[in-house]
Amino acid sequence: MGYLLLALTIIIGLFAEGAGTWVRANAPSLNAPPAYAVQPWLAYKSAVQVYVEQHPGVSGSLDLDTLGLQGQTAALAQAGNSIIATPGQTTVVTWMAMPANAQADTLSLSDGDHSIGLSNGTSWTSPWFGDMGALPLMVPAGDIVSVVILSGTGF
């Protein structure tokens, strides 16, 4: 009887410890950024790139309605984009102001997307490669930024 009680106590203890670990691992962090600061910008960045790939030769800036993101107006209020088309290549720049903890989560959630970094105003840096050189336009310093260069004319 003593061994049965001991075994039952150990099993219950292991279950309780495992459940506590699951709760801690899956509970939202008190320092976690609001989801609006991260996922909508990643979707925005992707939507701009997809639009440019599907519409070779486009240049300028795209609004949320054009991208089908009109429902994200509040979350993307500080987001911007610029498409710079030159013969043989198109540069797609997207950016947005967000708190430092949201920037870190964005970089983490981007799954190693090397086109994402932080703006220094006229240049940008990548957490993977360091100094990435000049930006083709002024982006507010401290904003998260993505720079993608598409080669050719038909993508």
mmCIF file of the C-alpha atoms, coordinates in Angstrom:
data_MODEL
# 
_entry.id   MODEL 
# 
loop_
_atom_site.group_PDB 
_atom_site.id 
_atom_site.type_symbol 
_atom_site.label_atom_id 
_atom_site.label_alt_id 
_atom_site.label_comp_id 
_atom_site.label_asym_id 
_atom_site.label_entity_id 
_atom_site.label_seq_id 
_atom_site.pdbx_PDB_ins_code 
_atom_site.Cartn_x 
_atom_site.Cartn_y 
_atom_site.Cartn_z 
_atom_site.occupancy 
_atom_site.B_iso_or_equiv 
_atom_site.pdbx_formal_charge 
_atom_site.auth_seq_id 
_atom_site.auth_comp_id 
_atom_site.auth_asym_id 
_atom_site.auth_atom_id 
_atom_site.pdbx_PDB_model_num 
ATOM 1   C CA . MET A 1 1   ? 0.000  0.000  0.000   1.00 0.00 ? 1   MET A CA 1 
ATOM 2   C CA . GLY A 1 2   ? 2.900  2.340  0.827   1.00 0.00 ? 2   GLY A CA 1 
ATOM 3   C CA . TYR A 1 3   ? 4.473  1.897  -2.622  1.00 0.00 ? 3   TYR A CA 1 
ATOM 4   C CA . LEU A 1 4   ? 1.154  2.550  -4.339  1.00 0.00 ? 4   LEU A CA 1 
ATOM 5   C CA . LEU A 1 5   ? 0.692  5.794  -2.417  1.00 0.00 ? 5   LEU A CA 1 
ATOM 6   C CA . LEU A 1 6   ? 4.277  6.842  -3.203  1.00 0.00 ? 6   LEU A CA 1 
ATOM 7   C CA . ALA A 1 7   ? 3.838  6.057  -6.921  1.00 0.00 ? 7   ALA A CA 1 
ATOM 8   C CA . LEU A 1 8   ? 0.549  7.928  -7.028  1.00 0.00 ? 8   LEU A CA 1 
ATOM 9   C CA . THR A 1 9   ? 2.126  10.951 -5.311  1.00 0.00 ? 9   THR A CA 1 
ATOM 10  C CA . ILE A 1 10  ? 5.006  10.978 -7.816  1.00 0.00 ? 10  ILE A CA 1 
ATOM 11  C CA . ILE A 1 11  ? 2.652  10.714 -10.806 1.00 0.00 ? 11  ILE A CA 1 
ATOM 12  C CA . ILE A 1 12  ? 0.440  13.527 -9.511  1.00 0.00 ? 12  ILE A CA 1 
ATOM 13  C CA . GLY A 1 13  ? 3.538  15.632 -8.812  1.00 0.00 ? 13  GLY A CA 1 
ATOM 14  C CA . LEU A 1 14  ? 4.905  15.102 -12.315 1.00 0.00 ? 14  LEU A CA 1 
ATOM 15  C CA . PHE A 1 15  ? 1.546  15.954 -13.851 1.00 0.00 ? 15  PHE A CA 1 
ATOM 16  C CA . ALA A 1 16  ? 1.230  19.118 -11.766 1.00 0.00 ? 16  ALA A CA 1 
ATOM 17  C CA . GLU A 1 17  ? 4.777  20.170 -12.651 1.00 0.00 ? 17  GLU A CA 1 
ATOM 18  C CA . GLY A 1 18  ? 4.167  19.541 -16.348 1.00 0.00 ? 18  GLY A CA 1 
ATOM 19  C CA . ALA A 1 19  ? 0.878  21.433 -16.256 1.00 0.00 ? 19  ALA A CA 1 
ATOM 20  C CA . GLY A 1 20  ? 2.587  24.344 -14.527 1.00 0.00 ? 20  GLY A CA 1 
ATOM 21  C CA . THR A 1 21  ? 5.296  24.362 -17.168 1.00 0.00 ? 21  THR A CA 1 
ATOM 22  C CA . TRP A 1 22  ? 2.688  24.385 -19.930 1.00 0.00 ? 22  TRP A CA 1 
ATOM 23  C CA . VAL A 1 23  ? 0.834  27.279 -18.305 1.00 0.00 ? 23  VAL A CA 1 
ATOM 24  C CA . ARG A 1 24  ? 4.048  29.274 -17.878 1.00 0.00 ? 24  ARG A CA 1 
ATOM 25  C CA . ALA A 1 25  ? 5.211  28.553 -21.437 1.00 0.00 ? 25  ALA A CA 1 
ATOM 26  C CA . ASN A 1 26  ? 1.888  29.427 -23.044 1.00 0.00 ? 26  ASN A CA 1 
ATOM 27  C CA . ALA A 1 27  ? 0.744  32.289 -20.847 1.00 0.00 ? 27  ALA A CA 1 
ATOM 28  C CA . PRO A 1 28  ? 1.077  35.729 -22.443 1.00 0.00 ? 28  PRO A CA 1 
ATOM 29  C CA . SER A 1 29  ? 4.067  37.639 -21.172 1.00 0.00 ? 29  SER A CA 1 
ATOM 30  C CA . LEU A 1 30  ? 3.360  40.803 -19.244 1.00 0.00 ? 30  LEU A CA 1 
ATOM 31  C CA . ASN A 1 31  ? 5.982  42.475 -21.443 1.00 0.00 ? 31  ASN A CA 1 
ATOM 32  C CA . ALA A 1 32  ? 4.654  41.042 -24.719 1.00 0.00 ? 32  ALA A CA 1 
ATOM 33  C CA . PRO A 1 33  ? 3.745  43.691 -27.291 1.00 0.00 ? 33  PRO A CA 1 
ATOM 34  C CA . PRO A 1 34  ? 0.162  43.937 -28.430 1.00 0.00 ? 34  PRO A CA 1 
ATOM 35  C CA . ALA A 1 35  ? -0.442 41.689 -31.438 1.00 0.00 ? 35  ALA A CA 1 
ATOM 36  C CA . TYR A 1 36  ? -1.420 44.742 -33.515 1.00 0.00 ? 36  TYR A CA 1 
ATOM 37  C CA . ALA A 1 37  ? 2.176  45.917 -33.500 1.00 0.00 ? 37  ALA A CA 1 
ATOM 38  C CA . VAL A 1 38  ? 3.618  42.733 -34.964 1.00 0.00 ? 38  VAL A CA 1 
ATOM 39  C CA . GLN A 1 39  ? 1.456  40.490 -37.159 1.00 0.00 ? 39  GLN A CA 1 
ATOM 40  C CA . PRO A 1 40  ? -0.325 43.275 -39.090 1.00 0.00 ? 40  PRO A CA 1 
ATOM 41  C CA . TRP A 1 41  ? 3.011  44.818 -40.090 1.00 0.00 ? 41  TRP A CA 1 
ATOM 42  C CA . LEU A 1 42  ? 4.367  41.471 -41.281 1.00 0.00 ? 42  LEU A CA 1 
ATOM 43  C CA . ALA A 1 43  ? 1.141  40.979 -43.282 1.00 0.00 ? 43  ALA A CA 1 
ATOM 44  C CA . TYR A 1 44  ? 1.464  44.543 -44.616 1.00 0.00 ? 44  TYR A CA 1 
ATOM 45  C CA . LYS A 1 45  ? 5.081  43.980 -45.694 1.00 0.00 ? 45  LYS A CA 1 
ATOM 46  C CA . SER A 1 46  ? 4.056  40.771 -47.478 1.00 0.00 ? 46  SER A CA 1 
ATOM 47  C CA . ALA A 1 47  ? 1.016  42.394 -49.113 1.00 0.00 ? 47  ALA A CA 1 
ATOM 48  C CA . VAL A 1 48  ? 3.141  45.225 -50.530 1.00 0.00 ? 48  VAL A CA 1 
ATOM 49  C CA . GLN A 1 49  ? 5.685  42.762 -51.942 1.00 0.00 ? 49  GLN A CA 1 
ATOM 50  C CA . VAL A 1 50  ? 3.020  40.495 -53.445 1.00 0.00 ? 50  VAL A CA 1 
ATOM 51  C CA . TYR A 1 51  ? 1.284  43.481 -55.043 1.00 0.00 ? 51  TYR A CA 1 
ATOM 52  C CA . VAL A 1 52  ? 4.563  44.651 -56.605 1.00 0.00 ? 52  VAL A CA 1 
ATOM 53  C CA . GLU A 1 53  ? 5.344  41.138 -57.867 1.00 0.00 ? 53  GLU A CA 1 
ATOM 54  C CA . GLN A 1 54  ? 1.884  40.920 -59.454 1.00 0.00 ? 54  GLN A CA 1 
ATOM 55  C CA . HIS A 1 55  ? 2.065  44.449 -60.907 1.00 0.00 ? 55  HIS A CA 1 
ATOM 56  C CA . PRO A 1 56  ? 5.555  44.887 -62.396 1.00 0.00 ? 56  PRO A CA 1 
ATOM 57  C CA . GLY A 1 57  ? 6.345  48.492 -63.154 1.00 0.00 ? 57  GLY A CA 1 
ATOM 58  C CA . VAL A 1 58  ? 4.317  49.927 -60.266 1.00 0.00 ? 58  VAL A CA 1 
ATOM 59  C CA . SER A 1 59  ? 6.047  52.711 -58.369 1.00 0.00 ? 59  SER A CA 1 
ATOM 60  C CA . GLY A 1 60  ? 5.207  55.195 -55.658 1.00 0.00 ? 60  GLY A CA 1 
ATOM 61  C CA . SER A 1 61  ? 3.273  54.227 -52.549 1.00 0.00 ? 61  SER A CA 1 
ATOM 62  C CA . LEU A 1 62  ? 0.373  51.827 -52.038 1.00 0.00 ? 62  LEU A CA 1 
ATOM 63  C CA . ASP A 1 63  ? -2.556 52.540 -49.708 1.00 0.00 ? 63  ASP A CA 1 
ATOM 64  C CA . LEU A 1 64  ? -4.278 50.006 -47.475 1.00 0.00 ? 64  LEU A CA 1 
ATOM 65  C CA . ASP A 1 65  ? -7.337 49.800 -49.744 1.00 0.00 ? 65  ASP A CA 1 
ATOM 66  C CA . THR A 1 66  ? -5.167 48.791 -52.704 1.00 0.00 ? 66  THR A CA 1 
ATOM 67  C CA . LEU A 1 67  ? -3.573 46.082 -50.576 1.00 0.00 ? 67  LEU A CA 1 
ATOM 68  C CA . GLY A 1 68  ? -6.899 44.770 -49.259 1.00 0.00 ? 68  GLY A CA 1 
ATOM 69  C CA . LEU A 1 69  ? -5.967 45.769 -45.709 1.00 0.00 ? 69  LEU A CA 1 
ATOM 70  C CA . GLN A 1 70  ? -8.519 48.521 -45.129 1.00 0.00 ? 70  GLN A CA 1 
ATOM 71  C CA . GLY A 1 71  ? -9.668 46.741 -41.949 1.00 0.00 ? 71  GLY A CA 1 
ATOM 72  C CA . GLN A 1 72  ? -6.193 47.259 -40.439 1.00 0.00 ? 72  GLN A CA 1 
ATOM 73  C CA . THR A 1 73  ? -6.243 51.066 -40.547 1.00 0.00 ? 73  THR A CA 1 
ATOM 74  C CA . ALA A 1 74  ? -5.711 51.532 -36.786 1.00 0.00 ? 74  ALA A CA 1 
ATOM 75  C CA . ALA A 1 75  ? -2.993 48.883 -36.461 1.00 0.00 ? 75  ALA A CA 1 
ATOM 76  C CA . LEU A 1 76  ? -1.109 50.168 -39.523 1.00 0.00 ? 76  LEU A CA 1 
ATOM 77  C CA . ALA A 1 77  ? -1.596 53.908 -38.983 1.00 0.00 ? 77  ALA A CA 1 
ATOM 78  C CA . GLN A 1 78  ? 2.170  54.454 -38.755 1.00 0.00 ? 78  GLN A CA 1 
ATOM 79  C CA . ALA A 1 79  ? 3.127  52.076 -41.560 1.00 0.00 ? 79  ALA A CA 1 
ATOM 80  C CA . GLY A 1 80  ? 4.581  53.340 -44.805 1.00 0.00 ? 80  GLY A CA 1 
ATOM 81  C CA . ASN A 1 81  ? 5.874  51.980 -48.077 1.00 0.00 ? 81  ASN A CA 1 
ATOM 82  C CA . SER A 1 82  ? 7.708  53.143 -51.142 1.00 0.00 ? 82  SER A CA 1 
ATOM 83  C CA . ILE A 1 83  ? 8.235  51.351 -54.433 1.00 0.00 ? 83  ILE A CA 1 
ATOM 84  C CA . ILE A 1 84  ? 11.132 52.645 -56.496 1.00 0.00 ? 84  ILE A CA 1 
ATOM 85  C CA . ALA A 1 85  ? 11.215 51.251 -60.033 1.00 0.00 ? 85  ALA A CA 1 
ATOM 86  C CA . THR A 1 86  ? 14.294 51.741 -62.193 1.00 0.00 ? 86  THR A CA 1 
ATOM 87  C CA . PRO A 1 87  ? 15.292 49.943 -65.376 1.00 0.00 ? 87  PRO A CA 1 
ATOM 88  C CA . GLY A 1 88  ? 16.144 46.389 -64.388 1.00 0.00 ? 88  GLY A CA 1 
ATOM 89  C CA . GLN A 1 89  ? 15.117 46.473 -60.735 1.00 0.00 ? 89  GLN A CA 1 
ATOM 90  C CA . THR A 1 90  ? 12.450 47.527 -58.267 1.00 0.00 ? 90  THR A CA 1 
ATOM 91  C CA . THR A 1 91  ? 13.171 48.364 -54.642 1.00 0.00 ? 91  THR A CA 1 
ATOM 92  C CA . VAL A 1 92  ? 10.343 47.793 -52.144 1.00 0.00 ? 92  VAL A CA 1 
ATOM 93  C CA . VAL A 1 93  ? 10.708 49.551 -48.787 1.00 0.00 ? 93  VAL A CA 1 
ATOM 94  C CA . THR A 1 94  ? 8.199  49.123 -45.960 1.00 0.00 ? 94  THR A CA 1 
ATOM 95  C CA . TRP A 1 95  ? 8.473  50.533 -42.446 1.00 0.00 ? 95  TRP A CA 1 
ATOM 96  C CA . MET A 1 96  ? 6.570  51.244 -39.250 1.00 0.00 ? 96  MET A CA 1 
ATOM 97  C CA . ALA A 1 97  ? 7.180  52.784 -35.843 1.00 0.00 ? 97  ALA A CA 1 
ATOM 98  C CA . MET A 1 98  ? 6.746  50.319 -32.993 1.00 0.00 ? 98  MET A CA 1 
ATOM 99  C CA . PRO A 1 99  ? 8.128  49.863 -29.486 1.00 0.00 ? 99  PRO A CA 1 
ATOM 100 C CA . ALA A 1 100 ? 11.469 48.091 -29.058 1.00 0.00 ? 100 ALA A CA 1 
ATOM 101 C CA . ASN A 1 101 ? 9.877  44.949 -27.582 1.00 0.00 ? 101 ASN A CA 1 
ATOM 102 C CA . ALA A 1 102 ? 7.514  44.742 -30.570 1.00 0.00 ? 102 ALA A CA 1 
ATOM 103 C CA . GLN A 1 103 ? 10.493 45.154 -32.920 1.00 0.00 ? 103 GLN A CA 1 
ATOM 104 C CA . ALA A 1 104 ? 12.242 42.226 -31.240 1.00 0.00 ? 104 ALA A CA 1 
ATOM 105 C CA . ASP A 1 105 ? 9.109  40.084 -31.554 1.00 0.00 ? 105 ASP A CA 1 
ATOM 106 C CA . THR A 1 106 ? 8.723  41.122 -35.200 1.00 0.00 ? 106 THR A CA 1 
ATOM 107 C CA . LEU A 1 107 ? 12.280 40.035 -35.948 1.00 0.00 ? 107 LEU A CA 1 
ATOM 108 C CA . SER A 1 108 ? 11.643 36.771 -34.124 1.00 0.00 ? 108 SER A CA 1 
ATOM 109 C CA . LEU A 1 109 ? 8.304  36.094 -35.843 1.00 0.00 ? 109 LEU A CA 1 
ATOM 110 C CA . SER A 1 110 ? 9.784  36.914 -39.253 1.00 0.00 ? 110 SER A CA 1 
ATOM 111 C CA . ASP A 1 111 ? 11.539 33.554 -39.090 1.00 0.00 ? 111 ASP A CA 1 
ATOM 112 C CA . GLY A 1 112 ? 14.931 34.936 -40.054 1.00 0.00 ? 112 GLY A CA 1 
ATOM 113 C CA . ASP A 1 113 ? 13.741 37.233 -42.866 1.00 0.00 ? 113 ASP A CA 1 
ATOM 114 C CA . HIS A 1 114 ? 16.989 38.988 -43.707 1.00 0.00 ? 114 HIS A CA 1 
ATOM 115 C CA . SER A 1 115 ? 15.185 41.859 -45.405 1.00 0.00 ? 115 SER A CA 1 
ATOM 116 C CA . ILE A 1 116 ? 14.047 43.217 -42.019 1.00 0.00 ? 116 ILE A CA 1 
ATOM 117 C CA . GLY A 1 117 ? 16.045 45.501 -39.759 1.00 0.00 ? 117 GLY A CA 1 
ATOM 118 C CA . LEU A 1 118 ? 16.009 48.876 -38.045 1.00 0.00 ? 118 LEU A CA 1 
ATOM 119 C CA . SER A 1 119 ? 16.221 52.287 -39.662 1.00 0.00 ? 119 SER A CA 1 
ATOM 120 C CA . ASN A 1 120 ? 18.874 54.799 -38.698 1.00 0.00 ? 120 ASN A CA 1 
ATOM 121 C CA . GLY A 1 121 ? 17.159 57.466 -40.826 1.00 0.00 ? 121 GLY A CA 1 
ATOM 122 C CA . THR A 1 122 ? 19.202 57.276 -44.010 1.00 0.00 ? 122 THR A CA 1 
ATOM 123 C CA . SER A 1 123 ? 20.692 53.797 -43.468 1.00 0.00 ? 123 SER A CA 1 
ATOM 124 C CA . TRP A 1 124 ? 19.617 50.560 -41.837 1.00 0.00 ? 124 TRP A CA 1 
ATOM 125 C CA . THR A 1 125 ? 21.002 47.691 -39.815 1.00 0.00 ? 125 THR A CA 1 
ATOM 126 C CA . SER A 1 126 ? 20.129 44.010 -39.710 1.00 0.00 ? 126 SER A CA 1 
ATOM 127 C CA . PRO A 1 127 ? 20.451 41.857 -36.596 1.00 0.00 ? 127 PRO A CA 1 
ATOM 128 C CA . TRP A 1 128 ? 21.960 39.164 -38.839 1.00 0.00 ? 128 TRP A CA 1 
ATOM 129 C CA . PHE A 1 129 ? 24.364 41.187 -41.011 1.00 0.00 ? 129 PHE A CA 1 
ATOM 130 C CA . GLY A 1 130 ? 24.903 44.481 -39.178 1.00 0.00 ? 130 GLY A CA 1 
ATOM 131 C CA . ASP A 1 131 ? 25.190 47.624 -41.314 1.00 0.00 ? 131 ASP A CA 1 
ATOM 132 C CA . MET A 1 132 ? 23.144 47.189 -44.488 1.00 0.00 ? 132 MET A CA 1 
ATOM 133 C CA . GLY A 1 133 ? 24.052 50.540 -46.040 1.00 0.00 ? 133 GLY A CA 1 
ATOM 134 C CA . ALA A 1 134 ? 22.000 53.430 -47.300 1.00 0.00 ? 134 ALA A CA 1 
ATOM 135 C CA . LEU A 1 135 ? 18.225 53.430 -47.589 1.00 0.00 ? 135 LEU A CA 1 
ATOM 136 C CA . PRO A 1 136 ? 16.865 54.695 -50.922 1.00 0.00 ? 136 PRO A CA 1 
ATOM 137 C CA . LEU A 1 137 ? 14.730 57.224 -49.019 1.00 0.00 ? 137 LEU A CA 1 
ATOM 138 C CA . MET A 1 138 ? 14.470 58.720 -45.543 1.00 0.00 ? 138 MET A CA 1 
ATOM 139 C CA . VAL A 1 139 ? 12.753 56.370 -43.056 1.00 0.00 ? 139 VAL A CA 1 
ATOM 140 C CA . PRO A 1 140 ? 12.223 57.634 -39.491 1.00 0.00 ? 140 PRO A CA 1 
ATOM 141 C CA . ALA A 1 141 ? 15.093 56.538 -37.264 1.00 0.00 ? 141 ALA A CA 1 
ATOM 142 C CA . GLY A 1 142 ? 14.110 53.703 -34.953 1.00 0.00 ? 142 GLY A CA 1 
ATOM 143 C CA . ASP A 1 143 ? 11.370 52.327 -37.216 1.00 0.00 ? 143 ASP A CA 1 
ATOM 144 C CA . ILE A 1 144 ? 11.372 48.685 -38.219 1.00 0.00 ? 144 ILE A CA 1 
ATOM 145 C CA . VAL A 1 145 ? 12.161 48.561 -41.941 1.00 0.00 ? 145 VAL A CA 1 
ATOM 146 C CA . SER A 1 146 ? 12.222 46.047 -44.758 1.00 0.00 ? 146 SER A CA 1 
ATOM 147 C CA . VAL A 1 147 ? 14.176 46.509 -47.972 1.00 0.00 ? 147 VAL A CA 1 
ATOM 148 C CA . VAL A 1 148 ? 13.647 44.081 -50.854 1.00 0.00 ? 148 VAL A CA 1 
ATOM 149 C CA . ILE A 1 149 ? 15.212 44.489 -54.304 1.00 0.00 ? 149 ILE A CA 1 
ATOM 150 C CA . LEU A 1 150 ? 13.521 42.638 -57.165 1.00 0.00 ? 150 LEU A CA 1 
ATOM 151 C CA . SER A 1 151 ? 15.652 42.189 -60.285 1.00 0.00 ? 151 SER A CA 1 
ATOM 152 C CA . GLY A 1 152 ? 14.325 42.239 -63.807 1.00 0.00 ? 152 GLY A CA 1 
ATOM 153 C CA . THR A 1 153 ? 11.098 43.682 -65.125 1.00 0.00 ? 153 THR A CA 1 
ATOM 154 C CA . GLY A 1 154 ? 8.560  40.827 -65.108 1.00 0.00 ? 154 GLY A CA 1 
ATOM 155 C CA . PHE A 1 155 ? 9.260  39.210 -61.744 1.00 0.00 ? 155 PHE A CA 1 
# 
